[in-house]
mmCIF file of C-alpha atoms in Angstrom:
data_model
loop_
_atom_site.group_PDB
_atom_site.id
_atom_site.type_symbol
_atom_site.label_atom_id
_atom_site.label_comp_id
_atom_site.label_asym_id
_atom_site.label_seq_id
_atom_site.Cartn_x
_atom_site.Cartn_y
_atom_site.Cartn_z
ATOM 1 C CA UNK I 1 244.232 37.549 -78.772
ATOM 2 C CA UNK I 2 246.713 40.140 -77.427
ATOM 3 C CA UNK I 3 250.496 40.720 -76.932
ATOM 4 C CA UNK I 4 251.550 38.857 -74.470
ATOM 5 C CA UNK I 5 255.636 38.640 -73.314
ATOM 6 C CA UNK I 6 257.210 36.238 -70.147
ATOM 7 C CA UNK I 7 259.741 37.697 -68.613
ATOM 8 C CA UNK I 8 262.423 34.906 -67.156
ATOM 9 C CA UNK I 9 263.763 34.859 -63.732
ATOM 10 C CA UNK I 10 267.692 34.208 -62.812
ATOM 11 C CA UNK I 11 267.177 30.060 -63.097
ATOM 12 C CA UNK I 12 265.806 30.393 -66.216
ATOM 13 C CA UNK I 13 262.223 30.306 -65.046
ATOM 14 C CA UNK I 14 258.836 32.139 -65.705
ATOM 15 C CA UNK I 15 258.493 34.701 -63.241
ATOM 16 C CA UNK I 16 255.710 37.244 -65.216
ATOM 17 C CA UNK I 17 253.859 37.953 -68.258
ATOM 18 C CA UNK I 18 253.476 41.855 -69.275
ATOM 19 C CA UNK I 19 251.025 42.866 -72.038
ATOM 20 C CA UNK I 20 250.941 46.335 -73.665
ATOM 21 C CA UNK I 21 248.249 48.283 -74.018
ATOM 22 C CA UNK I 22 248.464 49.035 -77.318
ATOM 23 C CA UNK I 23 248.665 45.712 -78.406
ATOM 24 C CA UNK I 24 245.150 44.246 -77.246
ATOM 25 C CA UNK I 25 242.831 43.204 -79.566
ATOM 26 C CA UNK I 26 242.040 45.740 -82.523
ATOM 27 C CA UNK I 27 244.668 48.085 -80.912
ATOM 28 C CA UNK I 28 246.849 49.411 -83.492
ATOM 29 C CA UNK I 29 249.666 47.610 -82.739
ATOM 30 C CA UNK I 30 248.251 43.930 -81.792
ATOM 31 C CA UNK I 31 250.718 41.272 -82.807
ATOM 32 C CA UNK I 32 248.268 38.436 -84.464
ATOM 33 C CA UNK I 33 246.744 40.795 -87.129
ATOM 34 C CA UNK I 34 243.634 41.593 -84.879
ATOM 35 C CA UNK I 35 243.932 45.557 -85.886
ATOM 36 C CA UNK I 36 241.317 48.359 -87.120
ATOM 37 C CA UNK I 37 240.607 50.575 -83.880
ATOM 38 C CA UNK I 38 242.168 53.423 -82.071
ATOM 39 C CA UNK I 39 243.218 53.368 -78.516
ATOM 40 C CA UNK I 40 239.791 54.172 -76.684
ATOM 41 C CA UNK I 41 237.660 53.153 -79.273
ATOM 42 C CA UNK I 42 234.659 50.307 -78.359
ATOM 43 C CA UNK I 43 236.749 47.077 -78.232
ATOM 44 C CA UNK I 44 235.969 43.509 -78.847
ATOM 45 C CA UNK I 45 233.452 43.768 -76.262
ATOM 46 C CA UNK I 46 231.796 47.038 -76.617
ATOM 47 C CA UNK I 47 231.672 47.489 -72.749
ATOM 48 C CA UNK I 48 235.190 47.455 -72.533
ATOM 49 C CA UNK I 49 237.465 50.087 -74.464
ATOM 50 C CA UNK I 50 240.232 49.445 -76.669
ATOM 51 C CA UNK I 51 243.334 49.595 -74.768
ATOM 52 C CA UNK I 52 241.611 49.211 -71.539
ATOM 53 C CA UNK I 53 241.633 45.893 -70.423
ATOM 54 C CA UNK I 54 245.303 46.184 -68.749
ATOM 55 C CA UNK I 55 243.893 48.832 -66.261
ATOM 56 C CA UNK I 56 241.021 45.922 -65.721
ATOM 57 C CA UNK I 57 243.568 43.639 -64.564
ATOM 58 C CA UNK I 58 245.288 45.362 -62.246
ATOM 59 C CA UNK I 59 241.966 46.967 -60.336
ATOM 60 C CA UNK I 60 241.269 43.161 -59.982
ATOM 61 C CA UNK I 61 244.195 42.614 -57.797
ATOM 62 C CA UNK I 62 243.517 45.614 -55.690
ATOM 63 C CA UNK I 63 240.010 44.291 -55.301
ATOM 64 C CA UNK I 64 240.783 40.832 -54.289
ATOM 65 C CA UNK I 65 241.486 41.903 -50.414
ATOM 66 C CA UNK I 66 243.834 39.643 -48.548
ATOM 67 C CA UNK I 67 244.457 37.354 -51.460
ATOM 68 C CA UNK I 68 240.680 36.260 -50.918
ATOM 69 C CA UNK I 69 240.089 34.192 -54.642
ATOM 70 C CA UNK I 70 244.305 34.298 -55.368
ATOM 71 C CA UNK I 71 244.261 36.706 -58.488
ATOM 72 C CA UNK I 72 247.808 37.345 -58.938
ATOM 73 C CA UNK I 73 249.652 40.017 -58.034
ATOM 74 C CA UNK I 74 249.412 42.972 -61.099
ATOM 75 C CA UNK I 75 250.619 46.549 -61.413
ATOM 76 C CA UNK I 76 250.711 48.905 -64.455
ATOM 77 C CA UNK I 77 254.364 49.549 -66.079
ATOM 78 C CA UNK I 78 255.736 51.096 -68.846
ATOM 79 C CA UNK I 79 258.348 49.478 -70.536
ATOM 80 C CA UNK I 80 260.199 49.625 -74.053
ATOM 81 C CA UNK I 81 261.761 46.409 -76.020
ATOM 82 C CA UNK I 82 262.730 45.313 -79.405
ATOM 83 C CA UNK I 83 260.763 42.014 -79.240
ATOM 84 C CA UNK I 84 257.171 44.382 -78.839
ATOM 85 C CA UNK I 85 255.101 44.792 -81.621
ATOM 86 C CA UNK I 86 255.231 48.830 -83.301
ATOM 87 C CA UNK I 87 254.287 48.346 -86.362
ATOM 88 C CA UNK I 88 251.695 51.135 -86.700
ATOM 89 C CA UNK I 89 254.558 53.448 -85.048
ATOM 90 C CA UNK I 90 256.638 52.683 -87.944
ATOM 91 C CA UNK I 91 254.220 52.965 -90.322
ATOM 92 C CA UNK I 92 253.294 56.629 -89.060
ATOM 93 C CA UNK I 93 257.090 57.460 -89.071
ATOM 94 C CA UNK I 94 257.255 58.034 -85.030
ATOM 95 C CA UNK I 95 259.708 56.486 -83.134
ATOM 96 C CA UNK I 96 259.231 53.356 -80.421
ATOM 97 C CA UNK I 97 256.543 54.776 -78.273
ATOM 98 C CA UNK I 98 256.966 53.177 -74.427
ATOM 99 C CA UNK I 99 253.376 51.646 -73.809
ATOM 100 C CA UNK I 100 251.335 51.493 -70.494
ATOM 101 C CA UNK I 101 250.562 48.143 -69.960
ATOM 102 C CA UNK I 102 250.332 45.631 -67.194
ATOM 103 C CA UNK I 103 252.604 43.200 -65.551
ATOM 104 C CA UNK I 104 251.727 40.316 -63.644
ATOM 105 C CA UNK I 105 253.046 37.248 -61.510
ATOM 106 C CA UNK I 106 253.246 34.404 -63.099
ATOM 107 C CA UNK I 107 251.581 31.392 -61.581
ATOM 108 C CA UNK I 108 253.049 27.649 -61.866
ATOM 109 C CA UNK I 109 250.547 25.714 -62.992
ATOM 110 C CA UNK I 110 249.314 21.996 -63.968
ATOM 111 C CA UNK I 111 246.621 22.808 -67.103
ATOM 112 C CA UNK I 112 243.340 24.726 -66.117
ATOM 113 C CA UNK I 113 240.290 24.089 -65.599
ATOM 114 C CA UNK I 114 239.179 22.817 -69.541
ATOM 115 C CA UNK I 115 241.006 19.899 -69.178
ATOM 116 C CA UNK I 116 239.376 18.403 -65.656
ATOM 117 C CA UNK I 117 236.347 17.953 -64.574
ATOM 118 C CA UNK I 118 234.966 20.125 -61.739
ATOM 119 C CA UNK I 119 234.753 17.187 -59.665
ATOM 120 C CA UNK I 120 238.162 17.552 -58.545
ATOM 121 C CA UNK I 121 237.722 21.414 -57.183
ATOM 122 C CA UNK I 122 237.007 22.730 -53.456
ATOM 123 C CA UNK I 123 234.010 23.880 -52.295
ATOM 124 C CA UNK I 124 236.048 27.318 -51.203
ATOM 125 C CA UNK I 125 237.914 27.897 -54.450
ATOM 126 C CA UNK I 126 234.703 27.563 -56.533
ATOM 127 C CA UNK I 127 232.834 29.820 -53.775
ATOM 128 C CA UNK I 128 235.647 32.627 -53.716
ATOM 129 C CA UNK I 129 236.484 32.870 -57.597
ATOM 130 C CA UNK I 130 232.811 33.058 -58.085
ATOM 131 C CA UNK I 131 231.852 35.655 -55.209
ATOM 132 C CA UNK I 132 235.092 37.604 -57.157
ATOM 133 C CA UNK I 133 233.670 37.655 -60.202
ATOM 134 C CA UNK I 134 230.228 38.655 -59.487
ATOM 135 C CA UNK I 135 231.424 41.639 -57.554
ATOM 136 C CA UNK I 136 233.131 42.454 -60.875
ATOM 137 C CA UNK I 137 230.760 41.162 -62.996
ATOM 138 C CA UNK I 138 233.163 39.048 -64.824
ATOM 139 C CA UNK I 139 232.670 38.659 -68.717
ATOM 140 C CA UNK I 140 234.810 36.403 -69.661
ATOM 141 C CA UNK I 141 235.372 33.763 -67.076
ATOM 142 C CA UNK I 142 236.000 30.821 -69.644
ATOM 143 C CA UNK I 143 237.603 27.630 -68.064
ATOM 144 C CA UNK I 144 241.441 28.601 -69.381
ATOM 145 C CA UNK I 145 241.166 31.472 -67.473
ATOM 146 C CA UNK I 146 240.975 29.303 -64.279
ATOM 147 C CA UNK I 147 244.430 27.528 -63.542
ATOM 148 C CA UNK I 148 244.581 24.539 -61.563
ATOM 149 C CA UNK I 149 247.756 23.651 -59.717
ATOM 150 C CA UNK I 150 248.870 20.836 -56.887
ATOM 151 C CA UNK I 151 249.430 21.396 -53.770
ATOM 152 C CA UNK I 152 250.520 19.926 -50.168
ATOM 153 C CA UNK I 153 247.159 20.406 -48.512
ATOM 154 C CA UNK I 154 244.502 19.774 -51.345
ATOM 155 C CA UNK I 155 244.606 17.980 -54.452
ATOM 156 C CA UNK I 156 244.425 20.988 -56.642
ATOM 157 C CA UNK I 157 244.340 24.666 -55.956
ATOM 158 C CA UNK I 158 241.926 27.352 -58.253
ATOM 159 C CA UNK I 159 244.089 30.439 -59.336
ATOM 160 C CA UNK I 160 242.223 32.471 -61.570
ATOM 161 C CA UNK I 161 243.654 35.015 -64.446
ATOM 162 C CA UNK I 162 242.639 36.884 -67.364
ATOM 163 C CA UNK I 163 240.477 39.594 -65.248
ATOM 164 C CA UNK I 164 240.489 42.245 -68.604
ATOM 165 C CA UNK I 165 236.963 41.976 -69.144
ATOM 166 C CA UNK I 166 235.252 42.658 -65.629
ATOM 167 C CA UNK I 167 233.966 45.867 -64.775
ATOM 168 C CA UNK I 168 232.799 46.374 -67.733
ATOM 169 C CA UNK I 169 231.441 50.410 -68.451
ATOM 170 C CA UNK I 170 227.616 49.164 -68.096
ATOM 171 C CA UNK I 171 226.040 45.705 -67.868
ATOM 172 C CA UNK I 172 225.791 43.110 -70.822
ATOM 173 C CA UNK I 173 225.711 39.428 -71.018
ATOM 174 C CA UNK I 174 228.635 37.848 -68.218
ATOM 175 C CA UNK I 175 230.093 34.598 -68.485
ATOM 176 C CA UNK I 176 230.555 32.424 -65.721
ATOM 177 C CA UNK I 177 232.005 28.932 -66.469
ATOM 178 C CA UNK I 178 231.626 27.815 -63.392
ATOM 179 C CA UNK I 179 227.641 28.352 -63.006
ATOM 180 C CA UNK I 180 226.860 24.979 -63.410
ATOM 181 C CA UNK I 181 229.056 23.126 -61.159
ATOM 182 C CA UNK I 182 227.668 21.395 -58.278
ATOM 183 C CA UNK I 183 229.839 23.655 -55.740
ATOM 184 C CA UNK I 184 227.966 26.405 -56.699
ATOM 185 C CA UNK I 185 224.657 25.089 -55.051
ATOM 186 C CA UNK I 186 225.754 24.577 -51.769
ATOM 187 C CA UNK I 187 225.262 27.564 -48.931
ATOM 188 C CA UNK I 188 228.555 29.562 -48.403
ATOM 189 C CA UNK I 189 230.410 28.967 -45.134
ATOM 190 C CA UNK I 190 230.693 31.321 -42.463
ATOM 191 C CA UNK I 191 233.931 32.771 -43.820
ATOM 192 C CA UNK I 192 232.256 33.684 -46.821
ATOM 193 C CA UNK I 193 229.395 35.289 -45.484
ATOM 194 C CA UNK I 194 231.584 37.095 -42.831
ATOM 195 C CA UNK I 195 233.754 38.116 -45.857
ATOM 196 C CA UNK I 196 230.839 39.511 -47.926
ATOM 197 C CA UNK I 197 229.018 41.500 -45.151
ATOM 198 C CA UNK I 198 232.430 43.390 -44.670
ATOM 199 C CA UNK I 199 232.731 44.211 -48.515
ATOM 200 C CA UNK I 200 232.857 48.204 -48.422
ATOM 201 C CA UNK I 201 232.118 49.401 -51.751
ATOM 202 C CA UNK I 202 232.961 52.908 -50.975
ATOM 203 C CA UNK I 203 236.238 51.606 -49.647
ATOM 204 C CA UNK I 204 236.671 49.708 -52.981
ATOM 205 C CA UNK I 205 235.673 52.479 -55.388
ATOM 206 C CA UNK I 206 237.950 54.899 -53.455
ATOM 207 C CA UNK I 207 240.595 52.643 -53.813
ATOM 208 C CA UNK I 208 240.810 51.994 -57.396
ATOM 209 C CA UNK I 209 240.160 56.144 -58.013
ATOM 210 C CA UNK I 210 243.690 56.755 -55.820
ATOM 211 C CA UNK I 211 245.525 54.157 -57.612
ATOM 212 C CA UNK I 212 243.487 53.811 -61.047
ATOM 213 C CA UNK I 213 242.455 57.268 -61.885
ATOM 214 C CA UNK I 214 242.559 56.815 -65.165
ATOM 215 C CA UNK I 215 239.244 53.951 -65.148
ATOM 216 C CA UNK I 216 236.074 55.279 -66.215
ATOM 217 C CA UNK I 217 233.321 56.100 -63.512
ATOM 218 C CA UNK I 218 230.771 54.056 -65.357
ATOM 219 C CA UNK I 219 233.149 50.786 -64.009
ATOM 220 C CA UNK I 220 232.521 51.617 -60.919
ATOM 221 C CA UNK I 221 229.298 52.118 -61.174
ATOM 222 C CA UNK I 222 228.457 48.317 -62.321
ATOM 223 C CA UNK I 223 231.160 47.605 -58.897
ATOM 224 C CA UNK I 224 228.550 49.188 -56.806
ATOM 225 C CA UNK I 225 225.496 47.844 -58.057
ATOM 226 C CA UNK I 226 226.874 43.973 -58.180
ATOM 227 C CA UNK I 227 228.901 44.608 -54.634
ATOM 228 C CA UNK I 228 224.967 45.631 -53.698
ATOM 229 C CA UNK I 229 223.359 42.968 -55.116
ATOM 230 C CA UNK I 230 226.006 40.229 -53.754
ATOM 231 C CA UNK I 231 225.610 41.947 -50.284
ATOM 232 C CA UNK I 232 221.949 41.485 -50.311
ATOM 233 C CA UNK I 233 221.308 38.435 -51.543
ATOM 234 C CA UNK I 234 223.821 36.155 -49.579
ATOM 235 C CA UNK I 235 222.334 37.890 -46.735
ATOM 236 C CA UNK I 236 218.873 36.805 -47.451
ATOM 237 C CA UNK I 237 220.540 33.112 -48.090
ATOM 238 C CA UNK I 238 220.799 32.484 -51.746
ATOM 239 C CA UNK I 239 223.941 30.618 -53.052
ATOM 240 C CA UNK I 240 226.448 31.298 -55.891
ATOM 241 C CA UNK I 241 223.956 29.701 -58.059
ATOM 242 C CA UNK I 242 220.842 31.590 -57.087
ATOM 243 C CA UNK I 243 222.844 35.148 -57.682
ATOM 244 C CA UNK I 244 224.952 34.224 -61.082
ATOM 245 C CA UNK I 245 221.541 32.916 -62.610
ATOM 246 C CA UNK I 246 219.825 36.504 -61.149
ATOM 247 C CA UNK I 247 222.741 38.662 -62.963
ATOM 248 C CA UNK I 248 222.639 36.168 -66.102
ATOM 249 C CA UNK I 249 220.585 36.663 -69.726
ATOM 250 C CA UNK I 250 218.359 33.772 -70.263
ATOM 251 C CA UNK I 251 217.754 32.349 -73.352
ATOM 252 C CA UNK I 252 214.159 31.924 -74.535
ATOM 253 C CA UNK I 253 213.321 30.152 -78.256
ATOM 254 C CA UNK I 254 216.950 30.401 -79.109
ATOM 255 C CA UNK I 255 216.693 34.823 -78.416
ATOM 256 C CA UNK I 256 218.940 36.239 -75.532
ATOM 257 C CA UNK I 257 216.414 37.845 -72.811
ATOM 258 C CA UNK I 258 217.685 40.646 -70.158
ATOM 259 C CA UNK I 259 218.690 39.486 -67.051
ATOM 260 C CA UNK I 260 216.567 39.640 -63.619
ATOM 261 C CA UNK I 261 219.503 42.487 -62.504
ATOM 262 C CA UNK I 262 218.804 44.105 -66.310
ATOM 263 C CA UNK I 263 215.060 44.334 -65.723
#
C-alpha cells in the first residue's frame, strides 16, 4: 500500500528494499493514490500514526535478540532519488525533501506462506515468529508477510517481514495468521521457555528509547504489558495457542467482543 524501492547489488541482484516515510499509506506523498493525511496524523490503523510504521520496523529488528524468529536486518536512513514519489512537495512549491525512512535486507525467497499449507512448517519457526509477535502484539501478521524459503537442513525455512504494524500506541484487534495451525498447540521446547524467562522488558524498552527516541511511550507500554503477559503464561504452561486466543477479540453473533487481555 506504500512506497516501496529494491535497491540492486553488484550481480544484478536484490540486496534491500527502502520505504519512505512519507510515502505510507495516506501520507502525502504515497505513490498508489492512497493520500489525505498529514505526517502524524491517525493512519490506516488508528493505533499506528501516519508516517510511523518505518520506525515500527526497525524496533522489530532490535527486538528480535540473536536473530531469535529471523526478522531481517533494518535501520532508519535518509536518502534522496528521482525515482521517489514528491508530488505533494511539488505541489507546495518546496524542493525534494530527503525522507526518513527504513531500509531493510532483502530475503531470497520461494513464495510465502499463502501459497502452502502449514503442513510443511517447523514446529520452531511457527513457535518463534509467534512468541515475536505476541511480544509486539503484531497487527498485521497476514500469511504474505511470512516468507518461506529452502534450505540444506529443513525443507523450508519461516522468515517473517512487514513488522509496521506491531507495537501499536494502545491495544486493538491483532492478527495472527498463524493461530490456527496445528504447531501452535503443542508445548514450547526448552529453548523457548529458556528464551522467554530471560526476556527483559526493561532491557528492551531501554533499548529502543537509545536507538528509537523518536517512538511514542504508549508503544512501549503495550511491549511491557504483552512481554508480561507472555512471561507469565508460558510459565504457568499454556502454548502459543492458549496466549494468542487470551490477547485475541472474539466474535459473538457476528459483533467483535474485547479480548480476555482487554477486559
Amino acid at each position: 500500500m506504500g512506497g516501496t524501492y529494491f535497491f540492486s547489488n553488484e550481480a544484478g541482484k536484490k540486496a534491500a528494499i527502502l520505504k519512505p516515510c512519507d510515502e505510507e499509506p495516506l501520507a502525502p506523498n504515497n505513490p498508489k493514490g492512497y493520500v489525505g493525511r498529514q505526517l502524524g496524523d491517525p493512519g490506516w490503523k488508528p493505533t499506528v500514526r501516519v508516517g510511523e510504521a518505518a520506525i515500527r520496523e526497525v524496533a522489530a529488528y532490535l527486538l528480535d535478540h540473536d536473530g531469535f524468529a529471523r526478522v531481517p536486518t533494518s535501520v532508519l536512513v535518509r536518502a534522496r532519488h528521482p525515482v521517489f514519489c514528491y508530488q505533494a512537495s511539488r505541489a507546495s512549491g518546496a524542493g525534494a525533501p530527503t525522507p526518513l525512512g527504513s531500509l531493510q535486507e532483502f530475503v531470497t525467497h520461494e513464495c510465502d506462506t499463502s501459497e502452502m499449507g502449514p503442513g510443511r512448517f517447523s514446529v520452531r519457526d511457527v513457535h518463534r515468529i509467534g512468541i515475536f509477535d505476541l511480544r509486539l502484539f503484531n497487527t498485521d501478521r497476514h500469511a504474505g508477510n511470512m516468507l518461506s524459503r529452502m534450505t540444506a537442513d529443513a525443507p523450508y525455512e519461516l522468515i517473517p517481514i512487514d513488522h509496521g504494524f506491531c507495537l501499536p500506541e494502545t491495544l486493538e484487534a491483532p492478527y495472527f495468521e498463524w493461530l490456527h495451525w496445528p504447531q501452535t498447540m503443542l508445548p514450547f521446547s526448552e529453548d523457548e521457555l529458556q528464551y522467554i524467562r530471560e526476556l527483559d522488558v526493561e532491557r528492551d524498552k531501554a533499548i529502543l528509547r537509545q536507538e528509537l527516541p523518536i517512538l511514542r511511550p504508549e508503544c512501549l507500554r503495550v511491549l511491557e504489558v504483552c512481554t508480561t503477559l507472555l512471561k507469565t503464561c508460558a510459565a504457568a504452561g499454556l502454548t502459543l495457542f492458549d496466549i494468542a486466543s487470551v490477547m485475541t477479540r472474539p466474535f459473538v453473533d457476528a459483533d467483535e467482543e474485547p479480548s480476555e487481555l482487554e477486559r
